[in-house]
CSV table of C-alpha atoms in Angstrom, one decimal:
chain,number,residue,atom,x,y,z
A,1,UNK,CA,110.9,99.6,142.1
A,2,UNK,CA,114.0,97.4,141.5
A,3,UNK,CA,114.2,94.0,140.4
A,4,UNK,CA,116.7,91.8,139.8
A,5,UNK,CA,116.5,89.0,137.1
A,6,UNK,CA,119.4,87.6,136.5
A,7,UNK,CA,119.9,85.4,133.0
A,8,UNK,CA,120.7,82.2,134.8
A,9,UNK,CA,116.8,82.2,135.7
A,10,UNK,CA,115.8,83.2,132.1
A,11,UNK,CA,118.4,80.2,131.5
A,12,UNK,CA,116.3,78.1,133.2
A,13,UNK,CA,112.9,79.0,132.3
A,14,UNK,CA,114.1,78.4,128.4
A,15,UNK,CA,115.5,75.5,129.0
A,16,UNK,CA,113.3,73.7,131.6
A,17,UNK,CA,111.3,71.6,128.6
A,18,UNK,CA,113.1,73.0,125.6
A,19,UNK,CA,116.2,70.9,124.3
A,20,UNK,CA,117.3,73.3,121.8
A,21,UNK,CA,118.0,77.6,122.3
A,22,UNK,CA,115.5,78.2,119.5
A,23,UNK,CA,113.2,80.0,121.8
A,24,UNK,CA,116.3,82.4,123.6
A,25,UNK,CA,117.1,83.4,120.4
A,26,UNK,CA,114.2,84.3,118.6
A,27,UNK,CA,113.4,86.1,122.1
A,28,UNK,CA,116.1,88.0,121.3
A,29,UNK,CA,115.3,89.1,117.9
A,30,UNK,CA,111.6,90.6,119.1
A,31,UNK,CA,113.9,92.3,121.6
A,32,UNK,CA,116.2,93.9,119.6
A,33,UNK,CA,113.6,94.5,117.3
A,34,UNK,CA,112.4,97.0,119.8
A,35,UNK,CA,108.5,95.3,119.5
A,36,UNK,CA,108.5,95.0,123.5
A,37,UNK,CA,106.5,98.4,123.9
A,38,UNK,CA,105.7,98.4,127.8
A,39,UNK,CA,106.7,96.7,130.9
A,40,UNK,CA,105.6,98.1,134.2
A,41,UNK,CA,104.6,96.4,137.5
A,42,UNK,CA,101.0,95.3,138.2
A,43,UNK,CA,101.4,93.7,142.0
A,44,UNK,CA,103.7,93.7,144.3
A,45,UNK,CA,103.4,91.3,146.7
A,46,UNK,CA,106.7,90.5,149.5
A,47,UNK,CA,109.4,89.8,146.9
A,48,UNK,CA,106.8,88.2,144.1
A,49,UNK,CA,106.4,90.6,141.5
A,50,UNK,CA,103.6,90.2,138.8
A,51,UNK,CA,104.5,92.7,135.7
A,52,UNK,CA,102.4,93.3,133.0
A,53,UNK,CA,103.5,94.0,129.3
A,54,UNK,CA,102.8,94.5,125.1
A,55,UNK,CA,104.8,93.2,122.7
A,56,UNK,CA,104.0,94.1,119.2
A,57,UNK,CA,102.8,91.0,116.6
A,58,UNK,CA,105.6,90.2,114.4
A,59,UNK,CA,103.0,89.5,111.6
A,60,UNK,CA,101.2,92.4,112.3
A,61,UNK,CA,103.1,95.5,113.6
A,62,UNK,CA,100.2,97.8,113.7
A,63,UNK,CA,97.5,95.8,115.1
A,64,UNK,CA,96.7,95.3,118.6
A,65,UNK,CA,100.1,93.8,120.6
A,66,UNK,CA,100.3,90.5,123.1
A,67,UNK,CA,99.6,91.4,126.5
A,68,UNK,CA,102.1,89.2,128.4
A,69,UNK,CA,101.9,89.2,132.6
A,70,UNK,CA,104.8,87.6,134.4
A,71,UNK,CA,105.3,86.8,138.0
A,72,UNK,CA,108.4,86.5,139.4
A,73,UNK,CA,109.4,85.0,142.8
A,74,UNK,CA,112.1,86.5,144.0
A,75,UNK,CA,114.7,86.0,141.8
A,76,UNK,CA,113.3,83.0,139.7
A,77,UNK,CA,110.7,83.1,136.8
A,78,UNK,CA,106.8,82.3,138.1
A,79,UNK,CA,103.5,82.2,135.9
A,80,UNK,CA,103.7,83.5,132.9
A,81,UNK,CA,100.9,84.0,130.0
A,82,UNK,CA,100.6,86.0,126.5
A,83,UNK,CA,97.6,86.3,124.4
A,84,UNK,CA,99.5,84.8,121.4
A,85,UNK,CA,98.5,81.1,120.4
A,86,UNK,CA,101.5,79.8,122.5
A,87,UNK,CA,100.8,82.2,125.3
A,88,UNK,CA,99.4,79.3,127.5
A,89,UNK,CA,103.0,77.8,127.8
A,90,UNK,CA,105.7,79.5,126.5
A,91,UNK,CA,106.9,81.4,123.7
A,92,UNK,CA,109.5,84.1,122.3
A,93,UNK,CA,107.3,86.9,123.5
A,94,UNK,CA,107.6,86.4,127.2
A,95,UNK,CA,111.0,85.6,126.6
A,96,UNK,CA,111.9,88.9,125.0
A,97,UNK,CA,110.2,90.4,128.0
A,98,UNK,CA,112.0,88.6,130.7
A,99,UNK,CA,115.5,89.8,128.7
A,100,UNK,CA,113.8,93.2,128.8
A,101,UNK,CA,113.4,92.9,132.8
A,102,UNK,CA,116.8,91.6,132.8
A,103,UNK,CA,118.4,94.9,130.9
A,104,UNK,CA,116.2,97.7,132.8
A,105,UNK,CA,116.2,97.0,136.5
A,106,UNK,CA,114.1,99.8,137.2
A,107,UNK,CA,110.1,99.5,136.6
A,108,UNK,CA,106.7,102.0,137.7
A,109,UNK,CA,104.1,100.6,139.5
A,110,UNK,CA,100.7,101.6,137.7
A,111,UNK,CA,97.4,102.3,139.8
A,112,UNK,CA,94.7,100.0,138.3
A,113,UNK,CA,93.1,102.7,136.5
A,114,UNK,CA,96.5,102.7,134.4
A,115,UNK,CA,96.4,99.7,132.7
A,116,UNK,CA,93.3,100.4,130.4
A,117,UNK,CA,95.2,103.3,129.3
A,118,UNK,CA,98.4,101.7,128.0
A,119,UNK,CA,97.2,101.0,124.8
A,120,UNK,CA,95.4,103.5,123.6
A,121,UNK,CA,95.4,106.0,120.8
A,122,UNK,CA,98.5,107.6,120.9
A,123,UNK,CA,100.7,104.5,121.4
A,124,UNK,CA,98.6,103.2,118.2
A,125,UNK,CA,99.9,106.4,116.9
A,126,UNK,CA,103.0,106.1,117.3
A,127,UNK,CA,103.5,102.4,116.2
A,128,UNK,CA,101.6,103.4,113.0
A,129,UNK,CA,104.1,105.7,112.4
A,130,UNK,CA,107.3,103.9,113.4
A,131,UNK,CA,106.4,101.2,111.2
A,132,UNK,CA,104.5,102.6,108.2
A,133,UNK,CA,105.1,101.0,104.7
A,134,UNK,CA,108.2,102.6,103.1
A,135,UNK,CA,108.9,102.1,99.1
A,136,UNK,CA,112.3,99.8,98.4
A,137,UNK,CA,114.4,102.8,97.0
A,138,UNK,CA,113.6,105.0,100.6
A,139,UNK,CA,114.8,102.1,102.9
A,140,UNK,CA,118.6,102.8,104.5
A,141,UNK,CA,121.3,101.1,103.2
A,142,UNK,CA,119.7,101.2,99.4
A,143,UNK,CA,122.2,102.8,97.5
A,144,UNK,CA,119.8,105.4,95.4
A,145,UNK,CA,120.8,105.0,91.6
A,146,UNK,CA,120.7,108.4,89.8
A,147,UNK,CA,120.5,107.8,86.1
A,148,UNK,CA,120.6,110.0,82.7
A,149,UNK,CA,116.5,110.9,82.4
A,150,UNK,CA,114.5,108.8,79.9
A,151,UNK,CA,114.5,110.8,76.5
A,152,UNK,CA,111.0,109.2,75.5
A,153,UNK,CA,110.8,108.9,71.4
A,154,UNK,CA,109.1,111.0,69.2
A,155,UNK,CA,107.9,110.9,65.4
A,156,UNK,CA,105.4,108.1,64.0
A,157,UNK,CA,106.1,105.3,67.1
A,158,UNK,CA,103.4,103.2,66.1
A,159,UNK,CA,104.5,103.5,62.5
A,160,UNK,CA,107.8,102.1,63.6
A,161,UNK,CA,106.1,99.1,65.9
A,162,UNK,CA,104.4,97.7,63.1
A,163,UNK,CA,107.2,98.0,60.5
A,164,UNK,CA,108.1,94.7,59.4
A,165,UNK,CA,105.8,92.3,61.0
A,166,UNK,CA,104.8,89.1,59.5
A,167,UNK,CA,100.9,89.1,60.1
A,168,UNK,CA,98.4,92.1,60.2
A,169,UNK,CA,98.2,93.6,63.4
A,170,UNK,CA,95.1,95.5,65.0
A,171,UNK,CA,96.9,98.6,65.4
A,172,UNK,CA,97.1,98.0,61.7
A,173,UNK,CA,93.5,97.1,60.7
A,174,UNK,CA,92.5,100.4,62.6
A,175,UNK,CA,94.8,103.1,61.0
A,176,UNK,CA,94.3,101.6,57.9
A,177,UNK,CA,91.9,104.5,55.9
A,178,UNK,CA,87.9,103.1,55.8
A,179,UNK,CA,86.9,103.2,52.5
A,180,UNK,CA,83.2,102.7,51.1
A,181,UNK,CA,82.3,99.8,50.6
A,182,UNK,CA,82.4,98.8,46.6
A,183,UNK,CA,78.8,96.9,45.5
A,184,UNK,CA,80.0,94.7,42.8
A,185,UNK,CA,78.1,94.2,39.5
A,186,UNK,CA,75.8,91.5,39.0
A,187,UNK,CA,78.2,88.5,37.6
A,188,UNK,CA,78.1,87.5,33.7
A,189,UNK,CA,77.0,84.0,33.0
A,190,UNK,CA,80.9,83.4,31.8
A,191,UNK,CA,81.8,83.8,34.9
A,192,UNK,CA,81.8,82.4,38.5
A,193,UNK,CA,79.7,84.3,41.0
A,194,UNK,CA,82.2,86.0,43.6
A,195,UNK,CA,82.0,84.4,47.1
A,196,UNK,CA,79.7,86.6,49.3
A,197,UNK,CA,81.8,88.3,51.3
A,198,UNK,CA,81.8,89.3,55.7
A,199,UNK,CA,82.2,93.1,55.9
A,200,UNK,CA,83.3,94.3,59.0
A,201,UNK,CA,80.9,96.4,61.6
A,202,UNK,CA,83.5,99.1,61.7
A,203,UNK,CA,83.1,99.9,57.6
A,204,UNK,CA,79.6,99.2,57.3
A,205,UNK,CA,78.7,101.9,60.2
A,206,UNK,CA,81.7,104.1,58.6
A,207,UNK,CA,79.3,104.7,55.3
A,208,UNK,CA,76.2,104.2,56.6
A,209,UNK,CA,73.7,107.5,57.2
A,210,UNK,CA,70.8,105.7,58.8
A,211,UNK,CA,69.6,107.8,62.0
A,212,UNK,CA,68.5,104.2,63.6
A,213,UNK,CA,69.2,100.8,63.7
A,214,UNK,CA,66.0,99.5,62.3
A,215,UNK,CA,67.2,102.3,59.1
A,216,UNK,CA,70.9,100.8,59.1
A,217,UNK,CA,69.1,97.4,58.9
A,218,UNK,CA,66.5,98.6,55.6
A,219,UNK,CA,70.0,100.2,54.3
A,220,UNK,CA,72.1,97.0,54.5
A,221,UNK,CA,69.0,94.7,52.7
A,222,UNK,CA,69.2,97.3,50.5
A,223,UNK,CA,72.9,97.5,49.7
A,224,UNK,CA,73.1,93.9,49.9
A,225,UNK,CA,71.5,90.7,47.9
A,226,UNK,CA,69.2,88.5,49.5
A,227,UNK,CA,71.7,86.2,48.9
A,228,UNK,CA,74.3,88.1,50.8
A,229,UNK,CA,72.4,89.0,54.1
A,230,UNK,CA,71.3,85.1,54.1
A,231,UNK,CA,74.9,84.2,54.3
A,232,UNK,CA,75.5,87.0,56.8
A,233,UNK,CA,73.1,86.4,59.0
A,234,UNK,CA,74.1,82.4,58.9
A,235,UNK,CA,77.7,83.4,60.1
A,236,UNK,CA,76.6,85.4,62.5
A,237,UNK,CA,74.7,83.2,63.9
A,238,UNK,CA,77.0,80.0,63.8
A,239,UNK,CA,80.2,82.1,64.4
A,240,UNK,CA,82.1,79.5,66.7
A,241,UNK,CA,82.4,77.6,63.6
A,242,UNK,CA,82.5,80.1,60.8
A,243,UNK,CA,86.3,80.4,59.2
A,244,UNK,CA,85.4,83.9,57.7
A,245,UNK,CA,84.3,85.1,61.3
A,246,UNK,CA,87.0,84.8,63.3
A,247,UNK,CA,89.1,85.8,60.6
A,248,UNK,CA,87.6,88.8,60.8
A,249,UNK,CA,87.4,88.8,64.9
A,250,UNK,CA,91.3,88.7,64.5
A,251,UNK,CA,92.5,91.9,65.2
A,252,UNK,CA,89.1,93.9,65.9
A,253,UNK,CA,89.5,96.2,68.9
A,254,UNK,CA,86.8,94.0,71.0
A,255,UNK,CA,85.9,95.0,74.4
A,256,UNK,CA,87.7,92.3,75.9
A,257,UNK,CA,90.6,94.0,74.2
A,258,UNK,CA,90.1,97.2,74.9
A,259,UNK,CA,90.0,96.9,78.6
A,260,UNK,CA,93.1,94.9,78.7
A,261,UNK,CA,94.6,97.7,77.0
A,262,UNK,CA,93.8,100.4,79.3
A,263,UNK,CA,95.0,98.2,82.5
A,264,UNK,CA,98.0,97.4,81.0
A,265,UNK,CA,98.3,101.6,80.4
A,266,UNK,CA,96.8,102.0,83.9
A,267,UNK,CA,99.3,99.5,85.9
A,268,UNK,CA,102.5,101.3,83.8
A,269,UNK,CA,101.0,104.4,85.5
A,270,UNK,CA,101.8,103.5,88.9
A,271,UNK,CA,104.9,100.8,88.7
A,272,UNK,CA,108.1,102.1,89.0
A,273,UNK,CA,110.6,102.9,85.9
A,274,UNK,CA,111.8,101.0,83.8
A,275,UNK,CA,108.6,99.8,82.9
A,276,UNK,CA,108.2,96.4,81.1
A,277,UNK,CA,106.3,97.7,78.2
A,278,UNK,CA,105.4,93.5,76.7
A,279,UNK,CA,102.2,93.1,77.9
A,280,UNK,CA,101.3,96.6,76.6
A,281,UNK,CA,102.0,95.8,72.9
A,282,UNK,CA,100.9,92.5,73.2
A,283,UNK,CA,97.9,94.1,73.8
A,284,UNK,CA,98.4,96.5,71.0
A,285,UNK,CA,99.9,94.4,68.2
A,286,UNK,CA,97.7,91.5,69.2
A,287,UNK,CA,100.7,88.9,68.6
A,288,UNK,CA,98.7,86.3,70.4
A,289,UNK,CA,96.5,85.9,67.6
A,290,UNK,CA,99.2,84.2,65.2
A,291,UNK,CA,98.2,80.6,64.8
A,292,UNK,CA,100.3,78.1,63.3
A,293,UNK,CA,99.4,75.1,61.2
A,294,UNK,CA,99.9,72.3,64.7
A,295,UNK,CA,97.1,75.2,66.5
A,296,UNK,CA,94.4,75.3,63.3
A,297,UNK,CA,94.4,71.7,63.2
A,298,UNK,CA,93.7,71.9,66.8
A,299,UNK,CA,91.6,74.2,66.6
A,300,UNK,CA,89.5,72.7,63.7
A,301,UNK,CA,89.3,69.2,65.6
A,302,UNK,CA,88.2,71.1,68.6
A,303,UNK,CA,84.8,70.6,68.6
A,304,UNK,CA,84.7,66.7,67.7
A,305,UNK,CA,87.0,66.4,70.7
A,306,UNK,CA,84.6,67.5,72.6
């Protein structure tokens, strides 16, 4: 069937309670967007037409569309309506499908047992398809950028990160060679006895050759003085406020630190080159463990602050 709309009744739908051409022109845009996906006739009535339409969501491509239904009288706009949350007045989407009648003319009249079927699979099909998510570099009109490859670096790398820094990094601590632990002698009574000291977990299960924990216990009781576990087990226990403990948590490859590690490796899997490699050896090097003087004295008054 033919219709005839001309644009002086679009004209006058648009601007019967809108001051402004806001609404025309965004009708436009969904138009020329192509996101009006079916207009056909539902009733025809004399010279009242009611058509029936989809127009895609511009939020939401590949979801369901608007259904928009529009009756014109004659040659002037009637009722309209559209699903969207300004579909009880009016909005861009019936525009766009009033400058849609305008441009075609020409429209099918579907049997009532259509109209169920003009949404269905293979128009979700095809939608999906037409607007499926595209990478940056694929999209026309992106210049592609072909560059020398990468050579990637070879030899000692690590060696060469850890060259010159100021502060011992965990990289460091763990390449450094374990050695067994040395038991000092019992002091003489010239001297001063030595400060006990915190070994580390890493050396002490390094040297040990106790099949269980209850034997790597017995072993360190044994290795150590009574006075020595004593202090041991008081840091341990009281290790929020125990100098020598977080000392030695600086730089320990923790599990907190560990799994940062590997998402940061993960996440440089799958972004693009160049790949910003900072958060990877600030997970390496551990440089956010450097505290100056202003931060200990924070740190110290910490607790009496709160």
């Amino acid at each position: 069937i033919e219709v005839v709309l001309p644009v002086s009744s679009i004209n006058a739908f648009v601007d019967k309670a809108h001051e402004t051409s806001r609404l025309l022109l965004e009708g436009e845009r969904v138009l020329e967007a192509g996101h009006v996906f079916s207009c056909s006739i539902k009733k025809v009535d004399k010279d009242c037409y009611t058509f029936i339409g989809f127009v895609l969501q511009t939020s939401a491509l590949t979801s369901d569309p608007h259904e928009l239904e529009i009756t014109l009288n004659g040659r002037n706009v009637g009722d309209t309506s559209c699903t969207c949350k300004a579909g009880n007045y009016k909005c861009k989407h019936v525009v766009a499908m009033l400058l849609h009648i305008n441009a075609k003319t020409n429209f099918n009249v579907l049997a009532s047992t259509d109209l169920p079927q003009k949404w269905g699979k293979g128009q979700k099909r095809a939608v999906g398809e037409k607007y499926a998510p595209r990478k940056i570099v694929n999209l026309p009109g992106l210049e592609k950028v072909e560059g020398d490859p990468v050579l990637l670096p070879k030899g000692d790398i690590l060696g060469r990160l850890l060259e010159g820094l100021t502060y011992r990094s965990a990289a460091l601590r763990h390449t450094e060679e374990i050695r067994p632990l040395e038991i000092s002698t019992a002091p003489t009574a010239a001297e001063e006895p030595p400060v006990p000291g915190l070994p580390t977990l890493t050396r002490l299960i390094a040297t040990t050759a106790a099949p269980s924990f209850d034997a790597f216990v017995e072993e360190i009781r044994a290795t150590f003085s009574a006075d020595i576990c004593a202090v041991i087990e008081e840091r341990t226990r009281e290790q929020s406020l125990s100098e020598d403990w977080l000392r030695q948590r600086i730089g320990m490859a923790t599990s907190t630190v560990c799994h940062s590690f590997k998402t940061r490796a993960a996440k440089c899997e799958t972004e693009q080159m160049p790949h910003n490699m900072g958060p990877l050896l600030k997970a390496v090097l551990r440089t956010s463990t450097y505290q100056s003087a202003a931060m200990q004295r924070g740190l110290s008054m910490e607790g009496t602050a709160r």
